[in-house]
Amino acid sequence: AAAQVSVVHREWIMECAEPTDPDGDYECQWTTRGKWIAVTFLFSLYWTSQVIKNVLHTTIAGVVGTFWFSPETSSTSNGSCCAYDSTIYDSWVRSAVYSFGSICLGSLLVA
C-alpha cells in the first residue's frame, strides 16, 4: 500500500518517460500540479519562518516593555540566575496565544 501511495504522489509531481537511451535512465519533467505543489511548499516554509521570527520578535518586545514600564513586577529577589523566567514566559504566552492570529496575518502580508 505504501508503494502505491508513493507512486501516485510521484506521478502528481513528475512525469517520467520510458528510457530511450542504452543507460536506461528515465527522463522526468515537472507536471503543472507538481510545480504548484513545490511553490506552495516553498511559500509555506517561508511563511512559517516569518511567523516564528515574528513570535520571537514580539516576545522580546514584550519582555523589554515589561522591564521598562513595570520593573517591580518583572524582577524577583530570589537570587537565581533565571530570575526573569516568569516575565519571559508571560510575554511568550501573550505573543503565541493572544496575538498569534495577528502575527500570522502580518507574516502572510510580508510573505
CSV table of N, CA, C and O in Angstrom, one decimal:
chain,number,residue,atom,x,y,z
A,1,ALA,N,0.8,-1.2,0.0
A,1,ALA,CA,0.0,0.0,0.0
A,1,ALA,C,0.9,1.3,0.0
A,1,ALA,O,0.5,2.2,-0.7
A,2,ALA,N,2.0,1.2,0.7
A,2,ALA,CA,2.8,2.4,0.8
A,2,ALA,C,3.5,2.6,-0.6
A,2,ALA,O,3.7,3.8,-0.9
A,3,ALA,N,3.8,1.6,-1.3
A,3,ALA,CA,4.4,1.7,-2.6
A,3,ALA,C,3.4,2.4,-3.6
A,3,ALA,O,3.8,3.2,-4.4
A,4,GLN,N,2.2,2.0,-3.5
A,4,GLN,CA,1.2,2.6,-4.4
A,4,GLN,C,1.0,4.1,-4.1
A,4,GLN,O,0.9,4.9,-5.0
A,5,VAL,N,1.0,4.4,-2.8
A,5,VAL,CA,0.8,5.9,-2.5
A,5,VAL,C,2.0,6.6,-3.0
A,5,VAL,O,1.9,7.7,-3.5
A,6,SER,N,3.2,6.1,-2.8
A,6,SER,CA,4.4,6.7,-3.3
A,6,SER,C,4.4,6.9,-4.8
A,6,SER,O,4.8,8.0,-5.3
A,7,VAL,N,3.9,5.9,-5.5
A,7,VAL,CA,3.9,6.1,-7.0
A,7,VAL,C,2.8,7.1,-7.4
A,7,VAL,O,3.1,7.9,-8.3
A,8,VAL,N,1.7,7.1,-6.7
A,8,VAL,CA,0.7,8.1,-7.1
A,8,VAL,C,1.2,9.5,-6.8
A,8,VAL,O,1.0,10.4,-7.6
A,9,HIS,N,1.8,9.7,-5.7
A,9,HIS,CA,2.3,11.1,-5.4
A,9,HIS,C,3.5,11.5,-6.3
A,9,HIS,O,3.6,12.6,-6.7
A,10,ARG,N,4.3,10.5,-6.7
A,10,ARG,CA,5.3,10.8,-7.7
A,10,ARG,C,4.7,11.2,-9.0
A,10,ARG,O,5.2,12.1,-9.7
A,11,GLU,N,3.7,10.6,-9.4
A,11,GLU,CA,3.0,10.9,-10.7
A,11,GLU,C,2.4,12.3,-10.6
A,11,GLU,O,2.2,13.0,-11.7
A,12,TRP,N,2.0,12.7,-9.5
A,12,TRP,CA,1.4,14.1,-9.3
A,12,TRP,C,2.5,15.1,-9.6
A,12,TRP,O,2.2,16.2,-10.1
A,13,ILE,N,3.7,14.8,-9.2
A,13,ILE,CA,4.8,15.8,-9.2
A,13,ILE,C,5.6,15.7,-10.5
A,13,ILE,O,6.0,16.7,-11.1
A,14,MET,N,5.9,14.5,-10.9
A,14,MET,CA,6.8,14.3,-12.1
A,14,MET,C,6.1,13.3,-13.1
A,14,MET,O,5.4,12.4,-12.7
A,15,GLU,N,6.4,13.6,-14.4
A,15,GLU,CA,6.0,12.7,-15.4
A,15,GLU,C,7.3,12.1,-16.0
A,15,GLU,O,8.2,12.8,-16.4
A,16,CYS,N,7.4,10.8,-15.9
A,16,CYS,CA,8.6,10.2,-16.4
A,16,CYS,C,8.3,9.3,-17.7
A,16,CYS,O,7.4,8.6,-17.7
A,17,ALA,N,9.2,9.5,-18.7
A,17,ALA,CA,9.0,8.7,-19.9
A,17,ALA,C,9.9,7.5,-19.8
A,17,ALA,O,10.8,7.4,-19.1
A,18,GLU,N,9.5,6.5,-20.6
A,18,GLU,CA,10.3,5.3,-20.7
A,18,GLU,C,11.7,5.6,-21.2
A,18,GLU,O,11.9,6.5,-22.0
A,19,PRO,N,12.7,4.9,-20.7
A,19,PRO,CA,14.1,5.2,-21.1
A,19,PRO,C,14.3,4.8,-22.6
A,19,PRO,O,13.8,3.8,-23.1
A,20,THR,N,14.9,5.7,-23.3
A,20,THR,CA,15.2,5.5,-24.7
A,20,THR,C,16.7,5.3,-24.9
A,20,THR,O,17.1,4.8,-26.0
A,21,ASP,N,17.5,5.7,-24.0
A,21,ASP,CA,19.0,5.6,-24.2
A,21,ASP,C,19.4,4.2,-23.6
A,21,ASP,O,18.7,3.6,-22.8
A,22,PRO,N,20.6,3.8,-24.0
A,22,PRO,CA,21.0,2.5,-23.6
A,22,PRO,C,21.3,2.4,-22.1
A,22,PRO,O,21.4,1.3,-21.5
A,23,ASP,N,21.5,3.6,-21.4
A,23,ASP,CA,21.8,3.5,-20.0
A,23,ASP,C,20.6,3.2,-19.2
A,23,ASP,O,20.7,2.8,-18.0
A,24,GLY,N,19.4,3.4,-19.7
A,24,GLY,CA,18.2,3.1,-19.0
A,24,GLY,C,17.7,4.2,-18.1
A,24,GLY,O,17.0,3.9,-17.2
A,25,ASP,N,18.2,5.4,-18.3
A,25,ASP,CA,17.8,6.5,-17.4
A,25,ASP,C,16.5,7.0,-17.8
A,25,ASP,O,16.2,7.2,-19.0
A,26,TYR,N,15.6,7.3,-16.8
A,26,TYR,CA,14.3,7.9,-17.1
A,26,TYR,C,14.5,9.4,-17.3
A,26,TYR,O,15.3,10.0,-16.7
A,27,GLU,N,13.7,9.9,-18.2
A,27,GLU,CA,13.7,11.4,-18.4
A,27,GLU,C,12.4,11.9,-17.8
A,27,GLU,O,11.3,11.5,-18.2
A,28,CYS,N,12.5,12.7,-16.7
A,28,CYS,CA,11.4,13.2,-16.0
A,28,CYS,C,11.2,14.7,-16.1
A,28,CYS,O,12.2,15.4,-16.2
A,29,GLN,N,10.0,15.1,-16.1
A,29,GLN,CA,9.7,16.5,-16.2
A,29,GLN,C,8.7,16.8,-15.1
A,29,GLN,O,7.8,16.0,-14.7
A,30,TRP,N,8.7,18.1,-14.6
A,30,TRP,CA,7.7,18.5,-13.6
A,30,TRP,C,6.3,18.6,-14.3
A,30,TRP,O,6.2,19.1,-15.4
A,31,THR,N,5.3,18.2,-13.6
A,31,THR,CA,4.0,18.4,-14.1
A,31,THR,C,3.5,19.8,-13.6
A,31,THR,O,4.2,20.4,-12.7
A,32,THR,N,2.4,20.3,-14.1
A,32,THR,CA,1.9,21.6,-13.7
A,32,THR,C,1.5,21.5,-12.2
A,32,THR,O,1.8,22.4,-11.4
A,33,ARG,N,0.8,20.4,-11.9
A,33,ARG,CA,0.5,20.2,-10.5
A,33,ARG,C,1.7,20.1,-9.6
A,33,ARG,O,1.7,20.7,-8.5
A,34,GLY,N,2.7,19.5,-10.0
A,34,GLY,CA,4.0,19.4,-9.3
A,34,GLY,C,4.6,20.7,-9.0
A,34,GLY,O,5.1,21.0,-8.0
A,35,LYS,N,4.6,21.6,-10.1
A,35,LYS,CA,5.1,22.9,-9.9
A,35,LYS,C,4.3,23.7,-8.8
A,35,LYS,O,4.9,24.4,-8.0
A,36,TRP,N,3.0,23.6,-8.9
A,36,TRP,CA,2.2,24.3,-7.9
A,36,TRP,C,2.4,23.7,-6.5
A,36,TRP,O,2.4,24.5,-5.5
A,37,ILE,N,2.6,22.4,-6.4
A,37,ILE,CA,2.9,21.8,-5.1
A,37,ILE,C,4.2,22.3,-4.5
A,37,ILE,O,4.3,22.7,-3.4
A,38,ALA,N,5.2,22.4,-5.4
A,38,ALA,CA,6.5,22.9,-4.9
A,38,ALA,C,6.5,24.4,-4.5
A,38,ALA,O,7.0,24.7,-3.5
A,39,VAL,N,5.8,25.2,-5.3
A,39,VAL,CA,5.6,26.6,-5.0
A,39,VAL,C,4.9,26.8,-3.7
A,39,VAL,O,5.3,27.6,-2.8
A,40,THR,N,3.8,26.0,-3.5
A,40,THR,CA,3.0,26.0,-2.2
A,40,THR,C,3.9,25.6,-1.0
A,40,THR,O,3.8,26.3,0.0
A,41,PHE,N,4.7,24.6,-1.2
A,41,PHE,CA,5.6,24.1,-0.1
A,41,PHE,C,6.6,25.2,0.3
A,41,PHE,O,6.9,25.5,1.4
A,42,LEU,N,7.2,25.8,-0.7
A,42,LEU,CA,8.2,26.8,-0.5
A,42,LEU,C,7.6,28.1,0.2
A,42,LEU,O,8.1,28.7,1.1
A,43,PHE,N,6.4,28.5,-0.3
A,43,PHE,CA,5.7,29.6,0.3
A,43,PHE,C,5.3,29.3,1.8
A,43,PHE,O,5.5,30.1,2.6
A,44,SER,N,4.9,28.1,2.0
A,44,SER,CA,4.5,27.6,3.4
A,44,SER,C,5.7,27.7,4.3
A,44,SER,O,5.7,28.1,5.4
A,45,LEU,N,6.9,27.2,3.8
A,45,LEU,CA,8.1,27.2,4.5
A,45,LEU,C,8.5,28.7,4.9
A,45,LEU,O,8.9,29.0,6.0
A,46,TYR,N,8.4,29.6,3.9
A,46,TYR,CA,8.8,31.0,4.1
A,46,TYR,C,7.8,31.6,5.1
A,46,TYR,O,8.3,32.4,6.0
A,47,TRP,N,6.6,31.4,5.0
A,47,TRP,CA,5.6,31.9,5.9
A,47,TRP,C,5.8,31.5,7.3
A,47,TRP,O,5.7,32.2,8.3
A,48,THR,N,6.0,30.2,7.5
A,48,THR,CA,6.3,29.6,8.8
A,48,THR,C,7.5,30.2,9.4
A,48,THR,O,7.5,30.6,10.6
A,49,SER,N,8.6,30.4,8.6
A,49,SER,CA,9.8,31.1,9.2
A,49,SER,C,9.5,32.5,9.6
A,49,SER,O,10.0,33.0,10.6
A,50,GLN,N,8.6,33.2,8.9
A,50,GLN,CA,8.2,34.6,9.2
A,50,GLN,C,7.4,34.6,10.5
A,50,GLN,O,7.6,35.5,11.4
A,51,VAL,N,6.5,33.6,10.7
A,51,VAL,CA,5.7,33.5,11.9
A,51,VAL,C,6.6,33.3,13.1
A,51,VAL,O,6.5,34.0,14.1
A,52,ILE,N,7.5,32.4,13.0
A,52,ILE,CA,8.5,32.1,14.1
A,52,ILE,C,9.3,33.3,14.4
A,52,ILE,O,9.5,33.7,15.6
A,53,LYS,N,9.8,34.0,13.4
A,53,LYS,CA,10.6,35.2,13.6
A,53,LYS,C,9.8,36.3,14.3
A,53,LYS,O,10.3,36.9,15.3
A,54,ASN,N,8.5,36.4,13.9
A,54,ASN,CA,7.7,37.5,14.5
A,54,ASN,C,7.2,37.2,15.9
A,54,ASN,O,7.1,38.1,16.7
A,55,VAL,N,7.0,35.9,16.2
A,55,VAL,CA,6.6,35.5,17.6
A,55,VAL,C,7.8,35.8,18.5
A,55,VAL,O,7.7,36.3,19.6
A,56,LEU,N,9.0,35.5,18.0
A,56,LEU,CA,10.2,35.8,18.8
A,56,LEU,C,10.4,37.3,19.0
A,56,LEU,O,10.7,37.8,20.1
A,57,HIS,N,10.2,38.0,17.9
A,57,HIS,CA,10.3,39.5,18.0
A,57,HIS,C,9.3,40.1,19.0
A,57,HIS,O,9.7,40.9,19.8
A,58,THR,N,8.0,39.7,18.9
A,58,THR,CA,7.1,40.2,19.8
A,58,THR,C,7.3,39.8,21.3
A,58,THR,O,7.0,40.5,22.2
A,59,THR,N,7.8,38.6,21.4
A,59,THR,CA,8.2,38.1,22.8
A,59,THR,C,9.3,39.0,23.4
A,59,THR,O,9.2,39.4,24.5
A,60,ILE,N,10.3,39.3,22.6
A,60,ILE,CA,11.4,40.1,23.1
A,60,ILE,C,10.9,41.5,23.4
A,60,ILE,O,11.2,42.1,24.4
A,61,ALA,N,10.0,42.0,22.5
A,61,ALA,CA,9.5,43.4,22.7
A,61,ALA,C,8.6,43.4,24.0
A,61,ALA,O,8.6,44.4,24.7
A,62,GLY,N,7.9,42.3,24.3
A,62,GLY,CA,7.1,42.2,25.5
A,62,GLY,C,7.9,42.2,26.7
A,62,GLY,O,7.6,42.8,27.7
A,63,VAL,N,9.0,41.5,26.7
A,63,VAL,CA,9.9,41.4,27.8
A,63,VAL,C,10.5,42.8,28.1
A,63,VAL,O,10.6,43.3,29.2
A,64,VAL,N,11.0,43.5,27.0
A,64,VAL,CA,11.6,44.8,27.2
A,64,VAL,C,10.5,45.8,27.7
A,64,VAL,O,10.8,46.6,28.6
A,65,GLY,N,9.3,45.7,27.2
A,65,GLY,CA,8.2,46.6,27.6
A,65,GLY,C,7.9,46.3,29.1
A,65,GLY,O,7.7,47.3,29.9
A,66,THR,N,7.9,45.1,29.5
A,66,THR,CA,7.6,44.8,30.9
A,66,THR,C,8.7,45.3,31.8
A,66,THR,O,8.5,45.9,32.9
A,67,PHE,N,10.0,45.2,31.4
A,67,PHE,CA,11.1,45.7,32.2
A,67,PHE,C,11.0,47.2,32.3
A,67,PHE,O,11.4,47.8,33.3
A,68,TRP,N,10.6,47.9,31.2
A,68,TRP,CA,10.6,49.3,31.1
A,68,TRP,C,9.5,49.9,31.9
A,68,TRP,O,9.7,50.9,32.7
A,69,PHE,N,8.3,49.4,31.7
A,69,PHE,CA,7.1,50.1,32.3
A,69,PHE,C,6.7,49.5,33.6
A,69,PHE,O,6.0,50.1,34.4
A,70,SER,N,7.2,48.3,34.0
A,70,SER,CA,6.8,47.7,35.2
A,70,SER,C,7.9,46.9,35.8
A,70,SER,O,7.9,45.7,36.0
A,71,PRO,N,9.0,47.6,36.2
A,71,PRO,CA,10.2,46.9,36.7
A,71,PRO,C,10.0,46.1,38.0
A,71,PRO,O,10.6,45.1,38.2
A,72,GLU,N,9.0,46.6,38.8
A,72,GLU,CA,8.8,45.9,40.1
A,72,GLU,C,8.2,44.5,39.9
A,72,GLU,O,8.4,43.6,40.7
A,73,THR,N,7.4,44.4,38.9
A,73,THR,CA,6.7,43.1,38.6
A,73,THR,C,7.6,42.2,37.8
A,73,THR,O,7.4,41.0,37.8
A,74,SER,N,8.6,42.7,37.1
A,74,SER,CA,9.4,41.9,36.3
A,74,SER,C,10.6,41.3,36.9
A,74,SER,O,11.3,40.4,36.4
A,75,SER,N,11.0,41.8,38.1
A,75,SER,CA,12.2,41.3,38.8
A,75,SER,C,11.7,40.5,40.0
A,75,SER,O,10.7,40.8,40.7
A,76,THR,N,12.5,39.6,40.4
A,76,THR,CA,12.3,38.8,41.6
A,76,THR,C,13.6,38.9,42.4
A,76,THR,O,14.7,39.1,41.9
A,77,SER,N,13.5,38.7,43.7
A,77,SER,CA,14.7,38.8,44.5
A,77,SER,C,15.1,37.5,45.1
A,77,SER,O,15.6,37.4,46.2
A,78,ASN,N,14.9,36.4,44.4
A,78,ASN,CA,15.3,35.1,44.9
A,78,ASN,C,16.7,34.8,44.6
A,78,ASN,O,17.2,33.8,45.1
A,79,GLY,N,17.4,35.6,43.9
A,79,GLY,CA,18.8,35.4,43.6
A,79,GLY,C,19.2,34.4,42.6
A,79,GLY,O,20.4,34.0,42.5
A,80,SER,N,18.3,33.8,42.0
A,80,SER,CA,18.6,32.7,41.0
A,80,SER,C,19.1,33.4,39.7
A,80,SER,O,18.9,34.5,39.4
A,81,CYS,N,19.8,32.6,38.9
A,81,CYS,CA,20.3,33.1,37.6
A,81,CYS,C,19.2,33.3,36.6
A,81,CYS,O,19.4,34.1,35.7
A,82,CYS,N,18.1,32.7,36.8
A,82,CYS,CA,17.0,32.8,35.9
A,82,CYS,C,15.8,33.5,36.6
A,82,CYS,O,14.7,33.0,36.6
A,83,ALA,N,16.0,34.7,37.1
A,83,ALA,CA,15.0,35.4,37.9
A,83,ALA,C,13.9,35.9,37.0
A,83,ALA,O,12.8,36.2,37.6
A,84,TYR,N,14.1,36.0,35.7
A,84,TYR,CA,13.1,36.6,34.9
A,84,TYR,C,12.3,35.6,34.1
A,84,TYR,O,11.7,35.9,33.1
A,85,ASP,N,12.3,34.3,34.5
A,85,ASP,CA,11.6,33.3,33.8
A,85,ASP,C,10.1,33.6,33.6
A,85,ASP,O,9.5,33.4,32.6
A,86,SER,N,9.5,34.1,34.7
A,86,SER,CA,8.0,34.4,34.6
A,86,SER,C,7.7,35.5,33.6
A,86,SER,O,6.8,35.4,32.9
A,87,THR,N,8.6,36.5,33.6
A,87,THR,CA,8.4,37.6,32.6
A,87,THR,C,8.5,37.1,31.2
A,87,THR,O,7.7,37.5,30.3
A,88,ILE,N,9.5,36.3,30.9
A,88,ILE,CA,9.7,35.8,29.6
A,88,ILE,C,8.5,34.9,29.2
A,88,ILE,O,8.0,35.0,28.1
A,89,TYR,N,8.1,34.0,30.1
A,89,TYR,CA,7.0,33.1,29.8
A,89,TYR,C,5.7,33.9,29.6
A,89,TYR,O,5.0,33.6,28.6
A,90,ASP,N,5.4,34.8,30.4
A,90,ASP,CA,4.2,35.6,30.2
A,90,ASP,C,4.2,36.4,28.9
A,90,ASP,O,3.2,36.5,28.2
A,91,SER,N,5.4,36.9,28.5
A,91,SER,CA,5.5,37.6,27.3
A,91,SER,C,5.3,36.6,26.1
A,91,SER,O,4.7,37.0,25.1
A,92,TRP,N,5.9,35.4,26.2
A,92,TRP,CA,5.7,34.4,25.2
A,92,TRP,C,4.2,34.0,25.0
A,92,TRP,O,3.7,33.8,23.9
A,93,VAL,N,3.5,33.8,26.2
A,93,VAL,CA,2.1,33.5,26.1
A,93,VAL,C,1.3,34.6,25.4
A,93,VAL,O,0.4,34.3,24.6
A,94,ARG,N,1.6,35.8,25.7
A,94,ARG,CA,0.9,36.9,25.1
A,94,ARG,C,1.2,36.9,23.6
A,94,ARG,O,0.3,37.2,22.8
A,95,SER,N,2.4,36.6,23.2
A,95,SER,CA,2.7,36.5,21.7
A,95,SER,C,2.1,35.3,21.0
A,95,SER,O,1.5,35.4,20.0
A,96,ALA,N,2.3,34.1,21.7
A,96,ALA,CA,1.9,32.9,21.0
A,96,ALA,C,0.5,32.5,21.2
A,96,ALA,O,0.0,31.6,20.5
A,97,VAL,N,-0.3,33.1,22.1
A,97,VAL,CA,-1.7,32.8,22.3
A,97,VAL,C,-2.6,33.9,21.9
A,97,VAL,O,-3.4,33.8,21.0
A,98,TYR,N,-2.4,35.1,22.6
A,98,TYR,CA,-3.3,36.2,22.4
A,98,TYR,C,-3.1,36.9,21.1
A,98,TYR,O,-4.0,37.4,20.5
A,99,SER,N,-1.9,37.0,20.7
A,99,SER,CA,-1.6,37.8,19.5
A,99,SER,C,-1.2,36.9,18.3
A,99,SER,O,-0.8,37.5,17.2
A,100,PHE,N,-1.4,35.6,18.4
A,100,PHE,CA,-0.9,34.7,17.3
A,100,PHE,C,-1.6,35.0,16.0
A,100,PHE,O,-1.0,34.9,14.9
A,101,GLY,N,-2.9,35.2,16.0
A,101,GLY,CA,-3.6,35.5,14.7
A,101,GLY,C,-3.1,36.7,14.0
A,101,GLY,O,-2.9,36.7,12.8
A,102,SER,N,-2.9,37.8,14.8
A,102,SER,CA,-2.3,39.0,14.2
A,102,SER,C,-0.9,38.8,13.6
A,102,SER,O,-0.5,39.3,12.6
A,103,ILE,N,-0.1,38.0,14.4
A,103,ILE,CA,1.2,37.7,13.9
A,103,ILE,C,1.2,36.9,12.6
A,103,ILE,O,1.9,37.1,11.7
A,104,CYS,N,0.3,35.9,12.5
A,104,CYS,CA,0.1,35.1,11.3
A,104,CYS,C,-0.3,35.9,10.1
A,104,CYS,O,0.2,35.7,9.0
A,105,LEU,N,-1.3,36.8,10.4
A,105,LEU,CA,-1.8,37.6,9.3
A,105,LEU,C,-0.7,38.6,8.8
A,105,LEU,O,-0.5,38.8,7.6
A,106,GLY,N,0.0,39.2,9.7
A,106,GLY,CA,1.1,40.1,9.4
A,106,GLY,C,2.2,39.4,8.6
A,106,GLY,O,2.8,39.9,7.7
A,107,SER,N,2.5,38.1,9.0
A,107,SER,CA,3.5,37.3,8.4
A,107,SER,C,3.1,37.0,7.0
A,107,SER,O,3.9,36.9,6.0
A,108,LEU,N,1.8,36.7,6.8
A,108,LEU,CA,1.2,36.4,5.5
A,108,LEU,C,1.4,37.6,4.5
A,108,LEU,O,1.7,37.5,3.4
A,109,LEU,N,1.1,38.8,5.1
A,109,LEU,CA,1.2,40.0,4.3
A,109,LEU,C,2.7,40.3,3.9
A,109,LEU,O,3.0,40.7,2.8
A,110,VAL,N,3.6,39.9,4.8
A,110,VAL,CA,5.0,40.1,4.5
A,110,VAL,C,5.5,39.1,3.5
A,110,VAL,O,6.2,39.4,2.5
A,111,ALA,N,5.0,37.8,3.6
A,111,ALA,CA,5.4,36.8,2.7
A,111,ALA,C,4.8,37.0,1.4
A,111,ALA,O,5.4,36.8,0.3
